[in-house]
Short mmCIF file of C-alpha atoms and ligand atoms in Angstrom, two decimals:
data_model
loop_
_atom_site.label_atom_id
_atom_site.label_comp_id
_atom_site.label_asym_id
_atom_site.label_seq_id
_atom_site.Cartn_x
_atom_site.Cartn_y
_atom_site.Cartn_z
CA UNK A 1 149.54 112.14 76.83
CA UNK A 2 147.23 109.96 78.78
CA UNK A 3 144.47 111.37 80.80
CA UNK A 4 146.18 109.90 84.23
CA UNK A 5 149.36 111.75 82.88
CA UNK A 6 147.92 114.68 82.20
CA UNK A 7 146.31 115.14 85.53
CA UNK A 8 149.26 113.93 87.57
CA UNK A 9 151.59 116.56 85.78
CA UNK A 10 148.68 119.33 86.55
CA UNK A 11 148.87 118.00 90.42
CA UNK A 12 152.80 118.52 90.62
CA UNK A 13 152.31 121.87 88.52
CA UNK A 14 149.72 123.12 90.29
CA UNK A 15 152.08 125.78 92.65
CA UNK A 16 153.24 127.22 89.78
CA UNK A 17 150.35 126.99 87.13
CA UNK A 18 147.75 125.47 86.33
CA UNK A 19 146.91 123.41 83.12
CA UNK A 20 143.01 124.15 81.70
CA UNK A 21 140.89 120.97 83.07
CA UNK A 22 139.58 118.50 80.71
CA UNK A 23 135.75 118.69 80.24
CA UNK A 24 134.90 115.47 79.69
CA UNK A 25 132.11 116.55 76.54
CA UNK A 26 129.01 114.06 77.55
CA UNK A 27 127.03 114.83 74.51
CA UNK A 28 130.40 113.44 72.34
CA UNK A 29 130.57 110.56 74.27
CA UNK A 30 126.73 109.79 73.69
CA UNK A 31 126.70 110.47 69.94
CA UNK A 32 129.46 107.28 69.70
CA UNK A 33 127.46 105.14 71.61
CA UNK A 34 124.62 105.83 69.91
CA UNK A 35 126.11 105.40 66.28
CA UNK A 36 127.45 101.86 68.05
CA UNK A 37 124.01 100.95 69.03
CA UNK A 38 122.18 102.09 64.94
CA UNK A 39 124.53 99.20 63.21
CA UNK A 40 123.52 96.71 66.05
CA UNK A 41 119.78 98.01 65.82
CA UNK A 42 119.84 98.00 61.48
CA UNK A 43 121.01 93.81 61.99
CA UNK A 44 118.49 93.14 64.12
CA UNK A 45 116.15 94.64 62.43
CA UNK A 46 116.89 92.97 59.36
CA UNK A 47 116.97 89.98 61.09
CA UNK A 48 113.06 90.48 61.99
CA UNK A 49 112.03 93.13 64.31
CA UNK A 50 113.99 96.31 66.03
CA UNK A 51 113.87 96.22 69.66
CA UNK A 52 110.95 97.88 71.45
CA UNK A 53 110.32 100.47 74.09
CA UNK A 54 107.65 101.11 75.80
CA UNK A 55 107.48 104.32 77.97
CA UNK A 56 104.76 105.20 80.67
CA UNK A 57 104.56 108.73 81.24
CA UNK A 58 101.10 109.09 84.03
CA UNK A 59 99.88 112.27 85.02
CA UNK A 60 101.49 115.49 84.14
CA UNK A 61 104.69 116.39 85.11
CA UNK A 62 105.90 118.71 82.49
CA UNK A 63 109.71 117.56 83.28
CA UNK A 64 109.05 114.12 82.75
CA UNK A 65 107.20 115.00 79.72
CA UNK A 66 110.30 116.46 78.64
CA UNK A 67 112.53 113.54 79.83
CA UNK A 68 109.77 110.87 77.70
CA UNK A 69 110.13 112.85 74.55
CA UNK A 70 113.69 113.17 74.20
CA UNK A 71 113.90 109.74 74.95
CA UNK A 72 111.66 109.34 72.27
CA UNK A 73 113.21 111.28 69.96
CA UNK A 74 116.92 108.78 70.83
CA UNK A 75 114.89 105.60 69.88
CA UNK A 76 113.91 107.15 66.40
CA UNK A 77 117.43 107.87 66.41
CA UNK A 78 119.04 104.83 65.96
CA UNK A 79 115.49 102.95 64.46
CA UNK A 80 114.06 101.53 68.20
CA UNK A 81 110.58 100.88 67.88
CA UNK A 82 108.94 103.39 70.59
CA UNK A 83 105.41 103.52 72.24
CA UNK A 84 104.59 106.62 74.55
CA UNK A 85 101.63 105.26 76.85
CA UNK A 86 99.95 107.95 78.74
CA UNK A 87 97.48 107.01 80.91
CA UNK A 88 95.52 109.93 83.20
CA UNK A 89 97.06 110.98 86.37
CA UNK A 90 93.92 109.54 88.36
CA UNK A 91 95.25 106.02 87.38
CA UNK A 92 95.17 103.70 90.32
CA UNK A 93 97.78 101.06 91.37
CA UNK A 94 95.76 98.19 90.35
CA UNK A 95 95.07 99.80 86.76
CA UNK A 96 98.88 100.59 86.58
CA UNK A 97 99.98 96.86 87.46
CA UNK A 98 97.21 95.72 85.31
CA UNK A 99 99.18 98.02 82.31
CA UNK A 100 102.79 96.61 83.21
CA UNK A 101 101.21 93.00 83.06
CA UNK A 102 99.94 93.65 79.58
CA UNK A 103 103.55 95.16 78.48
CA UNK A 104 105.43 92.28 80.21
CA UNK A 105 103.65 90.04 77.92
CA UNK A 106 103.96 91.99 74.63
CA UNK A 107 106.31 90.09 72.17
CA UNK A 108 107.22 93.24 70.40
CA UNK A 109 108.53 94.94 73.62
CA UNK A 110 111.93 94.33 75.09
CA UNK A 111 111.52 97.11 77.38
CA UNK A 112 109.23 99.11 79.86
CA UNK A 113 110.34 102.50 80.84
CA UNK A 114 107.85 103.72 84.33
CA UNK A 115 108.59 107.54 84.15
CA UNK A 116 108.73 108.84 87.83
CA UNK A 117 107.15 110.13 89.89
CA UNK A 118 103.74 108.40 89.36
CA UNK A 119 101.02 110.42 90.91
CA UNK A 120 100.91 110.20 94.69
CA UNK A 121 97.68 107.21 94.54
CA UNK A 122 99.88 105.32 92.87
CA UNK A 123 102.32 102.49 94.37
CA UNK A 124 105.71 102.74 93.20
CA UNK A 125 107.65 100.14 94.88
CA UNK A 126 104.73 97.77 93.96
CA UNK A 127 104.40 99.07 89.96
CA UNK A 128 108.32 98.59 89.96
CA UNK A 129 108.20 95.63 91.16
CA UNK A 130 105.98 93.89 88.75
CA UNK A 131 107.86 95.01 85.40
CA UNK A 132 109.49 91.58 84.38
CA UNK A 133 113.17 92.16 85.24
CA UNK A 134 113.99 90.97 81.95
CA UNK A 135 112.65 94.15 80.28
CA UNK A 136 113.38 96.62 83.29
CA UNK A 137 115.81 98.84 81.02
CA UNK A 138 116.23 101.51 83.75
CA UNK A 139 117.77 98.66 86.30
CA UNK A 140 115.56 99.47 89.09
CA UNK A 141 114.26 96.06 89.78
CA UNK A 142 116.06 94.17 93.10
CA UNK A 143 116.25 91.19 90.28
CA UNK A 144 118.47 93.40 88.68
CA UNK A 145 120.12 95.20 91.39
CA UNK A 146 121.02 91.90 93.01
CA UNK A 147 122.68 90.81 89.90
CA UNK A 148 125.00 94.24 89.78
CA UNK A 149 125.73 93.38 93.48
CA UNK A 150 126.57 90.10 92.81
CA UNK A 151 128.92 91.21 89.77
CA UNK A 152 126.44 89.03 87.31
CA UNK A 153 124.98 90.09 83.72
CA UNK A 154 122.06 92.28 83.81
CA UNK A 155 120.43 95.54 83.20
CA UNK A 156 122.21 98.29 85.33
CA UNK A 157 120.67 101.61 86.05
CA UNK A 158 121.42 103.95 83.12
CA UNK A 159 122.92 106.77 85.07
CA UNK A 160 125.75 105.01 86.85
CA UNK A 161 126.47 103.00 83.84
CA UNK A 162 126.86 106.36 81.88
CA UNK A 163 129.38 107.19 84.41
CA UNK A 164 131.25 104.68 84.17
CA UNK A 165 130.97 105.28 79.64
CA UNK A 166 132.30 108.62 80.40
CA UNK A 167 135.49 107.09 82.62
CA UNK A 168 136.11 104.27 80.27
CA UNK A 169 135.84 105.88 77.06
CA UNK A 170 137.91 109.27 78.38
CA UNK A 171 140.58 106.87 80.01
CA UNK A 172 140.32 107.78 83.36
CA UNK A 173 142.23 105.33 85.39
CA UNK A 174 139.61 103.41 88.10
CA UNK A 175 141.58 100.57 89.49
CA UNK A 176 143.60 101.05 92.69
CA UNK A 177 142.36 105.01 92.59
CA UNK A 178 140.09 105.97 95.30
CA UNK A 179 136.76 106.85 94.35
CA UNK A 180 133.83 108.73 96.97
CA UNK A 181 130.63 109.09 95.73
CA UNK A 182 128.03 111.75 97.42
CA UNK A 183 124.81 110.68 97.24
CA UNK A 184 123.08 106.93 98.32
CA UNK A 185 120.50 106.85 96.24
CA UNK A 186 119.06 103.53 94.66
CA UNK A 187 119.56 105.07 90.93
CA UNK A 188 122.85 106.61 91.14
CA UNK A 189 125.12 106.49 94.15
CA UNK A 190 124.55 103.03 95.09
CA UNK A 191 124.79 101.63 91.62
CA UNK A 192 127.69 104.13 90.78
CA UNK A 193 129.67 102.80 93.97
CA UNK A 194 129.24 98.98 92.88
CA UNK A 195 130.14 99.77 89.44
CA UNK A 196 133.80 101.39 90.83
CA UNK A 197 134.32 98.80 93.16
CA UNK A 198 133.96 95.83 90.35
CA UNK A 199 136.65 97.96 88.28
CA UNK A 200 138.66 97.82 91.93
CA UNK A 201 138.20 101.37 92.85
CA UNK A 202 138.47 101.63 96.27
CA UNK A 203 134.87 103.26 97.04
CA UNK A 204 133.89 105.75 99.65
CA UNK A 205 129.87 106.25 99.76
CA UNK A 206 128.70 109.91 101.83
CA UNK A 207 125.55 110.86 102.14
CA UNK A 208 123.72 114.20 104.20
CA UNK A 209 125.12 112.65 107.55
CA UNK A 210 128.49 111.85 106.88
CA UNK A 211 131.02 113.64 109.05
CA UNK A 212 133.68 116.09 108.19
CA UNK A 213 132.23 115.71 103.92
CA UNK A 214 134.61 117.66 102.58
CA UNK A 215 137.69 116.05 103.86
CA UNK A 216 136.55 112.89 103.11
CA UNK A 217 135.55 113.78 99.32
CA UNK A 218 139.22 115.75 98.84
CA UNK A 219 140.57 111.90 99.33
CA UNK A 220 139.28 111.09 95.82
CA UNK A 221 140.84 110.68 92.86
CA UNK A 222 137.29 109.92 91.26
CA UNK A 223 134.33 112.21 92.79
CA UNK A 224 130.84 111.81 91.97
CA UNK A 225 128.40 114.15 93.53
CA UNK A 226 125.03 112.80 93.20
CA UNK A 227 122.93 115.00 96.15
CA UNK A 228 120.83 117.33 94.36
CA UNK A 229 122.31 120.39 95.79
CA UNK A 230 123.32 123.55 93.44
CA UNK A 231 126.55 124.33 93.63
CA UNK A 232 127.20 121.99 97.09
CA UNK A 233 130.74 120.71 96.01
CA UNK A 234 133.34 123.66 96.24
CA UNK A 235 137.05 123.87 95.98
CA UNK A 236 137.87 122.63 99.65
CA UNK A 237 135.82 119.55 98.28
CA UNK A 238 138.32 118.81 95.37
CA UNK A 239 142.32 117.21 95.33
CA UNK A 240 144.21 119.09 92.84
CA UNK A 241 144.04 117.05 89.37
CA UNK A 242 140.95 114.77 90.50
CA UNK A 243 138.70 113.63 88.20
CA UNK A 244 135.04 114.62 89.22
CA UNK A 245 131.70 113.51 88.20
CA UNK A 246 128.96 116.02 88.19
CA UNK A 247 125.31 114.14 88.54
CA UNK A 248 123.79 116.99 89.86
CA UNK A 249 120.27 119.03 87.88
CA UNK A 250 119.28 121.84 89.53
CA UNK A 251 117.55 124.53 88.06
CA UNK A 252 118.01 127.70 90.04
CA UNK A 253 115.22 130.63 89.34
CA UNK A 254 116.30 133.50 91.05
CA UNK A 255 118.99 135.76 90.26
CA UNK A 256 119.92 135.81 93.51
CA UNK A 257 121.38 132.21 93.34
CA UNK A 258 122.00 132.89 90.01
CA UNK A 259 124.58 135.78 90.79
CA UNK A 260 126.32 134.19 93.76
CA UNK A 261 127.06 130.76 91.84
CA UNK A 262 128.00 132.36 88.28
CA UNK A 263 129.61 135.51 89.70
CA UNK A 264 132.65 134.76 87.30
CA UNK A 265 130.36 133.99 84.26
CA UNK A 266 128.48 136.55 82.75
CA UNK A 267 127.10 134.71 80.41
CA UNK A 268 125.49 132.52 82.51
CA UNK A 269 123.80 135.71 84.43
CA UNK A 270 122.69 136.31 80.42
CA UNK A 271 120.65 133.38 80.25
CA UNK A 272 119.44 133.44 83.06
CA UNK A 273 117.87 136.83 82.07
CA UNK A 274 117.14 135.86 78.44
CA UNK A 275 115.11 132.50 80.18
CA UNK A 276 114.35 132.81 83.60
CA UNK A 277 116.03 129.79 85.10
CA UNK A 278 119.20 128.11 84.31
CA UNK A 279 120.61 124.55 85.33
CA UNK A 280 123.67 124.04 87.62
CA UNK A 281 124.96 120.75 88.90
CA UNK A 282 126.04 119.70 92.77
CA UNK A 283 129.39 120.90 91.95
CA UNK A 284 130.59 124.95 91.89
CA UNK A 285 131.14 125.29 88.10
CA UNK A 286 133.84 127.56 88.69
CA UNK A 287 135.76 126.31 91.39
CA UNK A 288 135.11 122.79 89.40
CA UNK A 289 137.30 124.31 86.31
CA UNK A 290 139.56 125.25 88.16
CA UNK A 291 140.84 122.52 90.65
CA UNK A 292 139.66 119.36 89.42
CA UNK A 293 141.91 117.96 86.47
CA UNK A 294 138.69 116.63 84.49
CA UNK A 295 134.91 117.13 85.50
CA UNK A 296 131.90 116.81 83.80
CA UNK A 297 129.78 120.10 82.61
CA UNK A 298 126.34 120.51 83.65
CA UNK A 299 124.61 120.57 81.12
CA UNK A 300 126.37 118.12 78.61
CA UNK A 301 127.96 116.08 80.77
CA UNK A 302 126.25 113.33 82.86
CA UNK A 303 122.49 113.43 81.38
CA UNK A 304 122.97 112.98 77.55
CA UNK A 305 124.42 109.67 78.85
CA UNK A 306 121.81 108.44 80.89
CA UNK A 307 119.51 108.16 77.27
CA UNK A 308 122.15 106.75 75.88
CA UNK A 309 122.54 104.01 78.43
CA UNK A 310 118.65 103.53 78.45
CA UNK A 311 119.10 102.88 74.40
CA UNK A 312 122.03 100.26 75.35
CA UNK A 313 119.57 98.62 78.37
CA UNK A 314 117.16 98.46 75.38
CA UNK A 315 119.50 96.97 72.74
CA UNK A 316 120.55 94.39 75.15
CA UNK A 317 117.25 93.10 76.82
CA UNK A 318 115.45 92.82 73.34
CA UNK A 319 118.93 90.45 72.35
CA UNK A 320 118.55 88.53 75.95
CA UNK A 321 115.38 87.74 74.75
CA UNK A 322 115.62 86.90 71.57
CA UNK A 323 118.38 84.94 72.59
CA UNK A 324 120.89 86.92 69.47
CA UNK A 325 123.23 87.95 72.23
CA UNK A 326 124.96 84.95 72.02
CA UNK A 327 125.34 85.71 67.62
CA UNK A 328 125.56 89.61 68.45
P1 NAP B 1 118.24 111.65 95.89
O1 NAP B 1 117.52 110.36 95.76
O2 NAP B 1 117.54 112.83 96.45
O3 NAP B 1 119.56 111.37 96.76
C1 NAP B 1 120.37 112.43 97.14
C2 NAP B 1 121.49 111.92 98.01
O4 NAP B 1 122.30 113.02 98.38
C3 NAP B 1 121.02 111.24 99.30
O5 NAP B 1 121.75 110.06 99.53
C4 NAP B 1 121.29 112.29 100.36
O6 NAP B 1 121.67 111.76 101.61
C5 NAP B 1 122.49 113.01 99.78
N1 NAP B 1 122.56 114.38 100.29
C6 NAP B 1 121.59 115.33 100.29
N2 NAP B 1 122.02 116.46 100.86
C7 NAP B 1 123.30 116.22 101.23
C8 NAP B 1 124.28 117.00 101.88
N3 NAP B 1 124.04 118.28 102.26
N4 NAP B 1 125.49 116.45 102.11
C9 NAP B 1 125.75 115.17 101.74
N5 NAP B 1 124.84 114.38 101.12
C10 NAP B 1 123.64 114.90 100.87
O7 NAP B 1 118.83 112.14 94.50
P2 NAP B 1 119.25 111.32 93.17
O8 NAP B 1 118.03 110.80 92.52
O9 NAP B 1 120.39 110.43 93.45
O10 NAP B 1 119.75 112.55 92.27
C11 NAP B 1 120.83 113.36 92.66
C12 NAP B 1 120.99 114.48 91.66
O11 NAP B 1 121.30 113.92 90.39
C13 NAP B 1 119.74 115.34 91.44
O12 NAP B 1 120.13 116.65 91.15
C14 NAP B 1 119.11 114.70 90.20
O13 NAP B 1 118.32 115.63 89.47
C15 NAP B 1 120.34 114.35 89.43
N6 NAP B 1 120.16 113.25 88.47
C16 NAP B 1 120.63 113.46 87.24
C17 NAP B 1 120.52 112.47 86.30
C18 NAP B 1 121.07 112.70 84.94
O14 NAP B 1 120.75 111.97 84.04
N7 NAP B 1 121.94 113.70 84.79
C19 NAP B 1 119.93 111.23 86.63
C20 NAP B 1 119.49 111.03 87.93
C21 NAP B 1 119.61 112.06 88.86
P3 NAP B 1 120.65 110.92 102.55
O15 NAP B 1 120.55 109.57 101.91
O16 NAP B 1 121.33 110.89 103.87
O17 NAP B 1 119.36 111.68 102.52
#
């Protein structure tokens, strides 16, 4: 039974009871796209050179340390050539443009990762700006965005493509459905809301002063929370049998919070003891379960593509460039 089907049936059923929502497994969906990407990868290296990324992790942030490594560790992966560039967090804007400059004209790199947040001294807008759009494989540049606007080939930002892998490839019907995305943000809800409305979604964008929020979100067939809120999406939030989209990392590190969003999961109380912090989404894990008809876990849902996607920006810009993309 189709995925549409399935959570149709569990809308009319739901009076009398309720079918087990689907989780839509991100890490599955990531492992296929990455065994996709190694045969593309293994050609073009054979071909001449694998496709290059260059990541620039400034400063010290020990979560974007983590983020750099594992994406890292996905380039070896699938045979990417990788280069972690570190410079020290007193790096000023002019030495930072001065380090895109020298990336944008390396031959051996098709694309330039700029971890965020740079230290405070440092320019964003202006150090995003100058990475050649070409190679921008996290889709931040307006070159880029203007093209997803304008519904023309180019490198969209990896998190809203992901969401739109995990739709696709666990067919979830988009056209005609109604889709409302929380969240405005230039890296996921905005992208995420132009992505829907090319596939003819019928998009609804909320953000922290939209009125009557969870009325408005219960019209979706397709919700994506993107706010950065633990646990801000609960069951008045949800249509019986929607499909909904958890963006959402939050670590919460007290067992207060802990105990009053996994009151229903021990386990999750567990690890929390065992580790000291544990990661919830925007979404109410277990009002999620039980209302929407698929969702997305947190973890394992939404991040593990968001690598993925950065691999596939990768893939693509290095055969823009070389021009293979018209062999490929
Ligand atoms: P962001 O830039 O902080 O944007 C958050 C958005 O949520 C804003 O548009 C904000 O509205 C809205 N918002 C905040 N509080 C709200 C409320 N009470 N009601 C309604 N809307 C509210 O965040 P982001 O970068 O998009 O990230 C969102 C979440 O996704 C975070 O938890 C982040 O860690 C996570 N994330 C995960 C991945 C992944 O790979 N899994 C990737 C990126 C982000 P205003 O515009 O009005 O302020």
């Amino acid at each position: 039974m189709r995925v549409d089907q399935q959570r149709q049936m569990k809308h009319y059923l739901m009076l009398s009871f309720s079918l087990p929502a689907l989780v839509l497994n991100g890490n599955r969906i990531r492992d296929q796209i990455l065994a996709e990407l190694r045969a593309g990868v293994e050609a073009m290296t054979a071909r001449g050179r694998p496709p290059g990324l260059a990541a620039v992790l400034a400063g010290r942030n020990p979560a974007s340390e983590i983020y750099v490594r594992n994406k890292i560790k996905a380039c070896e992966s699938i045979g990417l050539y990788s280069e972690k560039i570190t410079p020290p967090d007193t790096i000023t804007t002019e030495e930072m443009l001065a380090l895109v400059a020298e990336l944008n004209a390396r031959e051996e790199i098709d694309g330039i990762l700029v971890q965020l947040p740079l230290p405070p001294q440092v320019d964003s807008k202006r150090v995003l700006l100058a990475v050649d759009p070409a190679k921008d494989v996290d889709g931040f540049h307006p070159m880029n965005v203007g093209l997803l606007v304008t519904q023309r080939p180019g490198l969209v930002a990896c998190t809203a493509s992901g969401i739109l892998e995990i739709l696709k490839r666990s067919n979830i019907p988009i056209s005609g459905r109604r889709a409302v995305i929380i969240g405005r943000s230039d890296i996921v809800g905005k992208p995420v809301a132009f992505l829907l409305l090319h596939e003819n979604a019928t998009v609804t964008i909320c953000h922290s002063r939209t009125a009557g929020l969870a009325a408005v979100a219960r019209e979706a067939d397709i919700l994506v929370a993107a706010i950065g809120r633990p646990a801000l999406v609960t069951r008045e939030f949800i249509r019986p049998g929607a499909t909904v989209i958890d963006v959402g990392m939050n670590r919460l590190e007290t067992l207060t919070d802990v105990e009053r969003i996994f009151a229903s999961m021990p386990a999750k109380i567990e690890e929390f003891r065992q580790k000291g912090s544990v990661l919830v989404g925007d979404c109410h894990p277990a009002d999620v379960a039980e209302c929407a008809g698929a969702y997305t876990p947190v973890p394992g849902g939404v991040g593990p593509l968001t690598i993925a996607m950065l691999m596939a920006n990768t893939v693509k810009a290095a055969k823009c460039r070389t021009g293979s993309s018209r062999s490929a």
